[in-house]
mmCIF file of C-alpha atoms in Angstrom:
data_model
loop_
_atom_site.group_PDB
_atom_site.id
_atom_site.type_symbol
_atom_site.label_atom_id
_atom_site.label_comp_id
_atom_site.label_asym_id
_atom_site.label_seq_id
_atom_site.Cartn_x
_atom_site.Cartn_y
_atom_site.Cartn_z
ATOM 1 C CA MET A 1 30.299 102.398 13.953
ATOM 2 C CA PRO A 2 26.673 104.014 12.269
ATOM 3 C CA ALA A 3 24.303 105.064 14.370
ATOM 4 C CA LEU A 4 21.531 103.322 15.548
ATOM 5 C CA ARG A 5 18.292 103.854 13.340
ATOM 6 C CA LEU A 6 15.265 104.057 15.432
ATOM 7 C CA LEU A 7 11.890 104.994 14.088
ATOM 8 C CA HIS A 8 9.065 105.451 16.679
ATOM 9 C CA VAL A 9 5.525 105.185 15.645
ATOM 10 C CA THR A 10 2.477 106.606 17.611
ATOM 11 C CA GLN A 11 -1.098 107.364 17.449
ATOM 12 C CA PRO A 12 -2.245 108.931 19.524
ATOM 13 C CA THR A 13 -0.509 112.653 18.991
ATOM 14 C CA THR A 14 -1.623 114.003 22.413
ATOM 15 C CA ALA A 15 -1.752 113.895 25.994
ATOM 16 C CA GLY A 16 0.621 111.475 27.794
ATOM 17 C CA VAL A 17 1.418 108.786 25.155
ATOM 18 C CA ALA A 18 2.539 111.764 22.862
ATOM 19 C CA ARG A 19 4.364 113.227 25.801
ATOM 20 C CA CYS A 20 6.366 109.739 26.487
ATOM 21 C CA VAL A 21 7.136 109.478 22.980
ATOM 22 C CA ALA A 22 8.280 113.119 22.783
ATOM 23 C CA ASP A 23 10.735 112.682 25.763
ATOM 24 C CA LEU A 24 12.007 109.432 24.629
ATOM 25 C CA ALA A 25 12.552 110.180 21.056
ATOM 26 C CA LEU A 26 14.608 113.716 22.154
ATOM 27 C CA SER A 27 16.806 111.648 24.470
ATOM 28 C CA GLN A 28 17.484 109.219 21.991
ATOM 29 C CA GLN A 29 19.030 112.090 19.729
ATOM 30 C CA ALA A 30 20.979 113.281 22.423
ATOM 31 C CA ALA A 31 22.085 109.858 23.423
ATOM 32 C CA GLY A 32 23.375 109.825 19.211
ATOM 33 C CA ILE A 33 20.937 107.798 17.801
ATOM 34 C CA ALA A 34 19.166 108.444 14.318
ATOM 35 C CA VAL A 35 15.892 108.870 15.742
ATOM 36 C CA ALA A 36 12.770 109.844 13.683
ATOM 37 C CA VAL A 37 8.873 109.434 14.473
ATOM 38 C CA ALA A 38 6.081 108.505 12.699
ATOM 39 C CA CYS A 39 2.609 110.045 13.470
ATOM 40 C CA PRO A 40 -0.402 111.867 12.564
ATOM 41 C CA ARG A 41 -0.468 115.661 11.613
ATOM 42 C CA ASP A 42 -2.948 116.710 13.705
ATOM 43 C CA ASP A 43 -1.553 117.808 17.421
ATOM 44 C CA TRP A 44 1.303 119.362 19.303
ATOM 45 C CA LEU A 45 3.635 116.131 18.851
ATOM 46 C CA GLY A 46 5.012 116.495 15.566
ATOM 47 C CA ASP A 47 5.379 120.046 15.529
ATOM 48 C CA GLU A 48 7.684 120.196 18.968
ATOM 49 C CA LEU A 49 9.623 117.291 17.735
ATOM 50 C CA ARG A 50 10.012 119.394 14.552
ATOM 51 C CA ALA A 51 11.420 122.070 16.514
ATOM 52 C CA ALA A 52 13.927 120.082 17.741
ATOM 53 C CA GLY A 53 15.501 118.526 15.030
ATOM 54 C CA VAL A 54 13.806 115.187 14.960
ATOM 55 C CA PRO A 55 12.709 114.257 11.752
ATOM 56 C CA VAL A 56 8.938 113.333 11.793
ATOM 57 C CA HIS A 57 7.418 111.508 8.995
ATOM 58 C CA PRO A 58 3.531 112.126 8.700
ATOM 59 C CA TRP A 59 1.625 108.914 9.286
ATOM 60 C CA GLU A 60 -2.401 109.323 8.746
ATOM 61 C CA ALA A 61 -3.672 107.152 11.007
ATOM 62 C CA ARG A 62 -7.450 107.298 13.085
ATOM 63 C CA ARG A 63 -7.297 106.373 16.535
ATOM 64 C CA ALA A 64 -9.471 103.026 16.108
ATOM 65 C CA PRO A 65 -9.279 99.926 13.923
ATOM 66 C CA GLY A 66 -12.075 100.256 10.467
ATOM 67 C CA PRO A 67 -12.096 99.970 6.701
ATOM 68 C CA GLY A 68 -9.006 102.428 6.598
ATOM 69 C CA THR A 69 -6.375 100.275 8.524
ATOM 70 C CA ALA A 70 -5.499 98.326 4.742
ATOM 71 C CA GLY A 71 -3.991 102.252 3.989
ATOM 72 C CA GLU A 72 -2.305 102.966 7.110
ATOM 73 C CA ILE A 73 -0.213 99.830 6.764
ATOM 74 C CA VAL A 74 0.410 101.357 3.404
ATOM 75 C CA ARG A 75 1.484 104.443 4.658
ATOM 76 C CA LEU A 76 3.329 103.311 7.335
ATOM 77 C CA ARG A 77 5.271 100.649 4.531
ATOM 78 C CA SER A 78 6.640 103.577 2.844
ATOM 79 C CA VAL A 79 7.826 105.244 6.255
ATOM 80 C CA LEU A 80 9.491 102.406 6.699
ATOM 81 C CA ARG A 81 11.492 102.093 3.085
ATOM 82 C CA GLU A 82 12.680 106.019 3.506
ATOM 83 C CA VAL A 83 13.500 105.520 6.715
ATOM 84 C CA ARG A 84 15.186 101.956 6.845
ATOM 85 C CA PRO A 85 15.676 101.621 10.795
ATOM 86 C CA ASP A 86 17.208 98.920 12.406
ATOM 87 C CA VAL A 87 14.835 98.812 15.377
ATOM 88 C CA VAL A 88 11.241 99.940 15.405
ATOM 89 C CA HIS A 89 9.324 101.158 18.331
ATOM 90 C CA LEU A 90 5.289 100.887 18.481
ATOM 91 C CA HIS A 91 3.404 102.666 20.934
ATOM 92 C CA SER A 92 -0.065 102.073 22.118
ATOM 93 C CA ALA A 93 -2.809 99.781 20.667
ATOM 94 C CA LYS A 94 -3.073 101.447 16.580
ATOM 95 C CA ALA A 95 0.064 101.424 15.783
ATOM 96 C CA GLY A 96 0.849 98.034 17.592
ATOM 97 C CA LEU A 97 -2.025 96.833 15.489
ATOM 98 C CA VAL A 98 -0.735 98.229 12.097
ATOM 99 C CA GLY A 99 3.065 98.188 12.389
ATOM 100 C CA ARG A 100 2.967 94.335 13.745
ATOM 101 C CA LEU A 101 0.689 93.491 10.816
ATOM 102 C CA LEU A 102 3.339 95.233 8.628
ATOM 103 C CA LEU A 103 6.386 94.162 10.215
ATOM 104 C CA ARG A 104 5.339 90.532 11.213
ATOM 105 C CA GLY A 105 8.977 90.392 12.792
ATOM 106 C CA ARG A 106 11.027 91.196 9.681
ATOM 107 C CA VAL A 107 13.195 94.174 11.744
ATOM 108 C CA PRO A 108 13.358 94.108 15.215
ATOM 109 C CA THR A 109 10.107 95.415 16.772
ATOM 110 C CA ALA A 110 9.396 96.619 20.566
ATOM 111 C CA PHE A 111 6.128 97.511 21.557
ATOM 112 C CA SER A 112 4.378 99.680 24.126
ATOM 113 C CA PRO A 113 0.922 99.254 25.070
ATOM 114 C CA HIS A 114 0.526 102.514 27.484
ATOM 115 C CA ALA A 115 -2.348 100.695 29.014
ATOM 116 C CA TRP A 116 -3.859 97.161 27.169
ATOM 117 C CA SER A 117 -6.425 97.899 24.675
ATOM 118 C CA PHE A 118 -8.568 95.104 25.655
ATOM 119 C CA ASP A 119 -9.417 97.025 28.820
ATOM 120 C CA ALA A 120 -10.927 99.654 26.671
ATOM 121 C CA THR A 121 -13.751 97.280 25.048
ATOM 122 C CA THR A 122 -16.186 94.634 26.395
ATOM 123 C CA GLY A 123 -18.401 91.797 24.575
ATOM 124 C CA PRO A 124 -17.276 90.402 21.591
ATOM 125 C CA VAL A 125 -14.619 93.028 20.780
ATOM 126 C CA ARG A 126 -12.794 92.559 23.991
ATOM 127 C CA THR A 127 -12.783 89.135 22.934
ATOM 128 C CA ALA A 128 -11.018 90.171 19.244
ATOM 129 C CA THR A 129 -9.107 92.605 20.662
ATOM 130 C CA LEU A 130 -7.579 90.336 23.468
ATOM 131 C CA GLY A 131 -6.891 87.509 20.987
ATOM 132 C CA TRP A 132 -5.299 89.993 18.503
ATOM 133 C CA GLU A 133 -2.802 90.444 21.605
ATOM 134 C CA ARG A 134 -1.942 86.679 22.339
ATOM 135 C CA ALA A 135 -1.510 86.188 18.569
ATOM 136 C CA ALA A 136 0.554 89.353 18.005
ATOM 137 C CA VAL A 137 3.492 87.971 20.773
ATOM 138 C CA ARG A 138 4.844 86.025 18.035
ATOM 139 C CA TRP A 139 5.965 89.206 16.153
ATOM 140 C CA THR A 140 6.851 91.634 19.012
ATOM 141 C CA SER A 141 10.578 91.254 19.794
ATOM 142 C CA LEU A 142 10.526 93.387 23.078
ATOM 143 C CA LEU A 143 7.497 94.648 24.857
ATOM 144 C CA VAL A 144 8.294 97.791 27.208
ATOM 145 C CA CYS A 145 5.694 97.663 30.538
ATOM 146 C CA VAL A 146 5.595 101.020 32.344
ATOM 147 C CA SER A 147 4.265 99.032 35.556
ATOM 148 C CA GLU A 148 4.763 95.576 36.947
ATOM 149 C CA ALA A 149 0.913 95.266 37.134
ATOM 150 C CA GLU A 150 0.705 96.140 33.391
ATOM 151 C CA ARG A 151 3.269 93.343 32.919
ATOM 152 C CA ARG A 152 0.992 91.213 35.072
ATOM 153 C CA HIS A 153 -2.084 91.842 33.629
ATOM 154 C CA GLY A 154 -1.180 90.749 29.966
ATOM 155 C CA GLU A 155 0.611 87.674 31.820
ATOM 156 C CA ASP A 156 -2.912 86.766 32.988
ATOM 157 C CA CYS A 157 -4.712 87.629 30.108
ATOM 158 C CA GLY A 158 -2.371 85.094 27.881
ATOM 159 C CA ILE A 159 0.212 87.789 26.568
ATOM 160 C CA SER A 160 3.861 86.721 27.363
ATOM 161 C CA VAL A 161 6.383 88.034 25.330
ATOM 162 C CA PRO A 162 10.082 86.498 26.220
ATOM 163 C CA ARG A 163 11.799 89.971 25.959
ATOM 164 C CA THR A 164 9.730 91.993 28.382
ATOM 165 C CA VAL A 165 11.475 94.910 30.506
ATOM 166 C CA VAL A 166 9.247 97.449 32.753
ATOM 167 C CA VAL A 167 10.315 100.648 32.652
ATOM 168 C CA ALA A 168 8.535 103.081 34.674
ATOM 169 C CA ASN A 169 7.080 106.567 33.178
ATOM 170 C CA GLY A 170 9.479 109.227 34.196
ATOM 171 C CA VAL A 171 8.802 113.033 34.115
ATOM 172 C CA ASP A 172 11.293 116.157 33.146
ATOM 173 C CA LEU A 173 11.751 117.705 36.521
ATOM 174 C CA VAL A 174 13.700 120.616 35.091
ATOM 175 C CA ARG A 175 10.543 121.169 33.102
ATOM 176 C CA LEU A 176 8.359 120.487 36.206
ATOM 177 C CA PRO A 177 9.732 122.414 38.711
ATOM 178 C CA LEU A 178 8.295 122.613 42.422
ATOM 179 C CA ALA A 179 5.966 125.042 42.602
ATOM 180 C CA GLY A 180 4.812 126.655 45.815
ATOM 181 C CA ALA A 181 2.699 129.619 47.298
ATOM 182 C CA LYS A 182 4.006 132.243 45.142
ATOM 183 C CA GLU A 183 3.865 129.801 42.058
ATOM 184 C CA ARG A 184 0.258 128.845 43.110
ATOM 185 C CA ARG A 185 -1.043 132.606 42.687
ATOM 186 C CA ALA A 186 0.657 133.495 40.217
ATOM 187 C CA ALA A 187 -0.684 130.938 38.006
ATOM 188 C CA ARG A 188 -4.042 131.419 39.219
ATOM 189 C CA ALA A 189 -3.733 134.819 38.489
ATOM 190 C CA GLY A 190 -2.527 133.823 34.904
ATOM 191 C CA LEU A 191 -5.609 132.060 34.323
ATOM 192 C CA GLY A 192 -8.316 134.273 35.398
ATOM 193 C CA LEU A 193 -8.978 132.147 38.404
ATOM 194 C CA ASP A 194 -9.886 133.334 41.797
ATOM 195 C CA PRO A 195 -6.979 133.115 44.103
ATOM 196 C CA GLY A 196 -8.554 132.101 47.082
ATOM 197 C CA ARG A 197 -10.999 129.343 46.384
ATOM 198 C CA PRO A 198 -9.883 125.560 46.749
ATOM 199 C CA LEU A 199 -9.545 124.291 43.295
ATOM 200 C CA ALA A 200 -9.130 120.692 42.365
ATOM 201 C CA VAL A 201 -8.041 120.223 38.563
ATOM 202 C CA CYS A 202 -8.383 117.153 36.270
ATOM 203 C CA PRO A 203 -6.581 117.191 33.274
ATOM 204 C CA GLY A 204 -6.798 114.598 30.634
ATOM 205 C CA ARG A 205 -8.526 113.653 27.508
ATOM 206 C CA LEU A 206 -12.342 113.685 27.928
ATOM 207 C CA ALA A 207 -13.587 110.304 26.912
ATOM 208 C CA ARG A 208 -14.692 107.356 29.101
ATOM 209 C CA GLN A 209 -11.401 105.870 29.940
ATOM 210 C CA LYS A 210 -10.609 108.590 32.368
ATOM 211 C CA GLY A 211 -13.852 108.978 34.180
ATOM 212 C CA GLN A 212 -14.672 112.698 34.510
ATOM 213 C CA ASP A 213 -18.143 111.247 34.398
ATOM 214 C CA VAL A 214 -17.230 109.785 37.827
ATOM 215 C CA LEU A 215 -15.981 112.782 39.514
ATOM 216 C CA LEU A 216 -18.671 114.813 37.772
ATOM 217 C CA ALA A 217 -21.285 112.489 40.104
ATOM 218 C CA ALA A 218 -18.796 112.710 42.947
ATOM 219 C CA TRP A 219 -18.708 116.996 42.732
ATOM 220 C CA PRO A 220 -22.378 117.828 44.950
ATOM 221 C CA THR A 221 -20.846 115.791 47.629
ATOM 222 C CA VAL A 222 -17.629 117.813 47.436
ATOM 223 C CA LEU A 223 -19.703 120.935 47.311
ATOM 224 C CA ALA A 224 -21.714 119.819 50.315
ATOM 225 C CA ALA A 225 -18.646 119.667 51.996
ATOM 226 C CA VAL A 226 -17.052 122.640 50.704
ATOM 227 C CA PRO A 227 -19.174 125.304 49.065
ATOM 228 C CA ASP A 228 -17.072 127.526 47.601
ATOM 229 C CA ALA A 229 -14.777 124.723 45.951
ATOM 230 C CA GLU A 230 -14.028 125.058 42.205
ATOM 231 C CA LEU A 231 -12.923 122.106 40.043
ATOM 232 C CA ALA A 232 -11.502 122.187 36.458
ATOM 233 C CA LEU A 233 -11.364 119.735 33.857
ATOM 234 C CA VAL A 234 -8.835 120.593 31.529
ATOM 235 C CA GLY A 235 -8.783 118.664 27.955
ATOM 236 C CA ALA A 236 -11.007 118.188 25.145
ATOM 237 C CA GLY A 237 -12.319 114.771 23.464
ATOM 238 C CA PRO A 238 -15.353 112.964 22.409
ATOM 239 C CA ASP A 239 -17.257 112.860 25.648
ATOM 240 C CA GLU A 240 -17.217 116.801 26.201
ATOM 241 C CA ALA A 241 -20.458 117.828 25.105
ATOM 242 C CA LEU A 242 -22.052 114.772 27.496
ATOM 243 C CA LEU A 243 -19.999 115.623 30.367
ATOM 244 C CA ARG A 244 -20.755 119.597 29.978
ATOM 245 C CA ALA A 245 -24.633 118.713 29.659
ATOM 246 C CA ASN A 246 -24.376 116.528 33.133
ATOM 247 C CA ALA A 247 -21.712 118.934 34.928
ATOM 248 C CA PRO A 248 -22.949 120.303 37.991
ATOM 249 C CA PRO A 249 -21.937 123.708 39.533
ATOM 250 C CA GLN A 250 -18.681 125.179 39.576
ATOM 251 C CA VAL A 251 -16.984 123.174 37.090
ATOM 252 C CA LEU A 252 -14.862 125.042 34.549
ATOM 253 C CA PHE A 253 -14.243 123.247 31.114
ATOM 254 C CA THR A 254 -10.729 124.828 29.463
ATOM 255 C CA GLY A 255 -10.948 122.359 26.410
ATOM 256 C CA GLU A 256 -8.029 121.684 24.606
ATOM 257 C CA SER A 257 -5.357 123.796 26.788
ATOM 258 C CA GLY A 258 -1.597 124.084 26.130
ATOM 259 C CA GLU A 259 -1.201 125.837 29.552
ATOM 260 C CA VAL A 260 -1.656 122.050 31.761
ATOM 261 C CA ASP A 261 1.760 123.013 33.815
ATOM 262 C CA ALA A 262 -0.168 126.085 34.759
ATOM 263 C CA TRP A 263 -3.264 124.067 35.818
ATOM 264 C CA LEU A 264 -0.989 121.744 37.875
ATOM 265 C CA ALA A 265 0.336 124.938 40.027
ATOM 266 C CA ALA A 266 -2.546 126.386 40.289
ATOM 267 C CA ALA A 267 -4.122 123.353 41.711
ATOM 268 C CA ASP A 268 -4.823 122.363 45.578
ATOM 269 C CA VAL A 269 -5.521 118.579 44.506
ATOM 270 C CA VAL A 270 -5.193 116.639 41.128
ATOM 271 C CA VAL A 271 -7.583 113.902 40.487
ATOM 272 C CA VAL A 272 -7.107 110.891 38.316
ATOM 273 C CA PRO A 273 -10.363 109.408 38.110
ATOM 274 C CA SER A 274 -9.543 106.873 35.424
ATOM 275 C CA ARG A 275 -11.222 103.481 34.979
ATOM 276 C CA TRP A 276 -8.255 101.752 33.172
ATOM 277 C CA GLU A 277 -3.995 103.059 32.859
ATOM 278 C CA GLY A 278 -0.652 101.612 32.437
ATOM 279 C CA MET A 279 0.600 103.957 34.593
ATOM 280 C CA ALA A 280 -0.803 107.407 34.073
ATOM 281 C CA LEU A 281 1.425 110.065 33.224
ATOM 282 C CA VAL A 282 -0.666 112.993 34.896
ATOM 283 C CA PRO A 283 -0.153 111.887 38.748
ATOM 284 C CA LEU A 284 3.679 111.638 38.476
ATOM 285 C CA GLU A 285 4.001 115.483 36.762
ATOM 286 C CA ALA A 286 1.650 116.778 39.270
ATOM 287 C CA MET A 287 3.638 115.662 41.881
ATOM 288 C CA ALA A 288 6.515 116.966 40.241
ATOM 289 C CA ARG A 289 4.715 120.203 41.077
ATOM 290 C CA GLY A 290 4.267 119.438 44.097
ATOM 291 C CA ARG A 291 0.491 118.675 44.618
ATOM 292 C CA SER A 292 -1.372 116.619 46.110
ATOM 293 C CA ILE A 293 -3.455 113.531 44.517
ATOM 294 C CA VAL A 294 -6.539 111.640 44.217
ATOM 295 C CA ALA A 295 -6.548 108.599 41.699
ATOM 296 C CA SER A 296 -8.628 105.622 41.111
ATOM 297 C CA ASP A 297 -6.889 102.549 42.475
ATOM 298 C CA VAL A 298 -6.370 101.105 38.688
ATOM 299 C CA THR A 299 -3.139 99.337 36.684
ATOM 300 C CA GLY A 300 0.298 100.750 37.754
ATOM 301 C CA MET A 301 -1.500 103.693 40.399
ATOM 302 C CA ARG A 302 -0.292 101.821 43.426
ATOM 303 C CA GLU A 303 2.933 101.655 42.129
ATOM 304 C CA SER A 304 3.544 105.397 41.254
ATOM 305 C CA LEU A 305 1.383 106.935 44.178
ATOM 306 C CA PRO A 306 2.915 106.263 47.603
ATOM 307 C CA ASP A 307 0.848 106.920 50.948
ATOM 308 C CA SER A 308 2.326 110.199 51.790
ATOM 309 C CA ALA A 309 1.365 111.657 48.601
ATOM 310 C CA GLY A 310 -2.191 111.699 48.183
ATOM 311 C CA ALA A 311 -5.154 109.109 48.069
ATOM 312 C CA LEU A 312 -6.103 105.831 45.959
ATOM 313 C CA VAL A 313 -9.780 104.989 46.217
ATOM 314 C CA PRO A 314 -11.638 102.142 44.044
ATOM 315 C CA ALA A 315 -12.809 102.955 40.486
ATOM 316 C CA GLU A 316 -16.076 104.239 39.736
ATOM 317 C CA ASP A 317 -17.052 104.615 43.231
ATOM 318 C CA PRO A 318 -18.019 108.586 43.484
ATOM 319 C CA ALA A 319 -18.762 108.740 47.062
ATOM 320 C CA THR A 320 -15.579 107.431 48.301
ATOM 321 C CA LEU A 321 -13.975 109.806 45.353
ATOM 322 C CA ALA A 322 -15.645 113.143 46.785
ATOM 323 C CA HIS A 323 -14.444 112.080 50.522
ATOM 324 C CA ALA A 324 -10.929 112.267 49.626
ATOM 325 C CA VAL A 325 -11.267 115.074 47.808
ATOM 326 C CA ALA A 326 -13.223 117.027 50.013
ATOM 327 C CA ALA A 327 -11.285 115.742 52.931
ATOM 328 C CA ARG A 328 -8.387 118.205 51.376
ATOM 329 C CA LEU A 329 -9.966 120.880 49.773
ATOM 330 C CA GLY A 330 -11.838 121.335 53.244
ATOM 331 C CA GLY A 331 -8.006 121.094 55.543
ATOM 332 C CA GLU A 332 -8.857 118.041 56.778
ATOM 333 C CA ILE A 333 -6.149 116.504 55.390
ATOM 334 C CA ASP A 334 -3.320 119.141 53.898
ATOM 335 C CA PRO A 335 -2.605 119.128 50.491
ATOM 336 C CA ASP A 336 0.627 120.858 50.666
ATOM 337 C CA ALA A 337 2.534 118.615 52.607
ATOM 338 C CA GLU A 338 1.134 115.278 50.235
ATOM 339 C CA GLY A 339 2.547 117.190 47.815
ATOM 340 C CA ARG A 340 6.206 117.505 49.230
ATOM 341 C CA ALA A 341 5.973 113.980 49.786
ATOM 342 C CA GLY A 342 4.785 113.392 45.866
ATOM 343 C CA ARG A 343 7.885 115.509 44.888
ATOM 344 C CA ALA A 344 10.383 113.640 46.667
ATOM 345 C CA HIS A 345 8.643 110.640 45.645
ATOM 346 C CA VAL A 346 9.082 111.486 41.808
ATOM 347 C CA GLU A 347 12.718 112.465 42.510
ATOM 348 C CA ARG A 348 13.476 109.157 43.445
ATOM 349 C CA ALA A 349 11.617 106.806 41.746
ATOM 350 C CA HIS A 350 10.657 108.565 38.102
ATOM 351 C CA ASP A 351 13.398 110.952 36.996
ATOM 352 C CA LEU A 352 13.170 111.098 33.601
ATOM 353 C CA ARG A 353 16.560 110.699 32.718
ATOM 354 C CA ARG A 354 16.470 107.210 33.978
ATOM 355 C CA SER A 355 13.734 106.248 32.412
ATOM 356 C CA THR A 356 14.922 107.023 29.036
ATOM 357 C CA ALA A 357 17.827 105.466 29.148
ATOM 358 C CA GLN A 358 16.508 101.842 30.600
ATOM 359 C CA ILE A 359 14.301 101.945 27.440
ATOM 360 C CA THR A 360 17.503 103.428 25.439
ATOM 361 C CA ALA A 361 19.794 100.465 26.531
ATOM 362 C CA ALA A 362 17.170 97.415 25.581
ATOM 363 C CA CYS A 363 16.792 98.866 21.988
ATOM 364 C CA ARG A 364 20.274 98.985 21.666
ATOM 365 C CA ALA A 365 20.642 95.424 22.425
ATOM 366 C CA LEU A 366 17.558 94.356 20.258
ATOM 367 C CA ALA A 367 19.178 95.734 17.137
ATOM 368 C CA GLY A 368 21.649 93.602 17.827
ATOM 369 C CA THR A 369 18.362 90.600 16.828
ATOM 370 C CA GLY A 370 18.326 92.305 13.357
ATOM 371 C CA ALA A 371 19.984 89.881 11.077
ATOM 372 C CA ARG A 372 17.873 86.867 12.896
ATOM 373 C CA HIS A 373 14.665 89.117 12.530
ATOM 374 C CA ARG A 374 15.232 90.187 8.871
#
């Protein structure tokens, strides 16, 4: 029998969504699926996949909808004519919009929101975005949620797809080994950091969703309790200039970094102050490296972070966030013990091999509905 032809379509091409797409495509290729990826050429995702032999089709698209969306539909149509997939898997809001407007159910279509788009907006824009997601259900053959909370949130908002699977994000436990004291010292030396200063690391796109402004508001309180503490914001994004302008002392901005794994290894505590998520990948990667986590209690976080591995705090609460971070940097709570518990948790519940196998099985089953959709 011919191999299943599967096309992933994604925008963005960096950070957690891109990592999920790359891991999934590589795993499916290894499983004998004829997998291809359509994505913009603006970041590392396409290069990594090409180097591994995965066909990558340039699909230029902006993150937000606008006047250029019609052209994005035309360009994706060209990719589809070339690939002729049995199943199309759309990742995140923009690909979900363009792909479903184009396909309209004619090819079995999986959609992974990676956090609901309407949570990023307010007012009339939120109303319109939510209305679109409700309407697009008719063209969604399979909804893939990364957490039960994400599924429930969508359902509570009127988004209910008959065929839905919940597959928790997974991490590559070989690529992300446990990092002990020796690895921490080596990482700090390689990054030019003081080996003895308590270090909090916050990786992520510098944007409102990720809540770095909340962490910066909390940081003076952390310094009052732990005067020699240092904070590293690892990443770039649209809010970088504003965050730099409002940064208190002892905050490093790394810019776009290809050394996120090293920063995780260097950290005492990894902070994830997001305003919304589906199931954030950073805490899973940090737990794999054996790092304590302080995160905001948003969608999916309670399902991925056990009490033994760190702390959940209310979103947009600088005072509570500061107390949790300071307790770990100042020695009141042992972050290394939480890190070991976190590693054990991801080994049990977030092994990449398990999550990719579940999604692949769902896509194989979906391919059998192709005749009806066409």
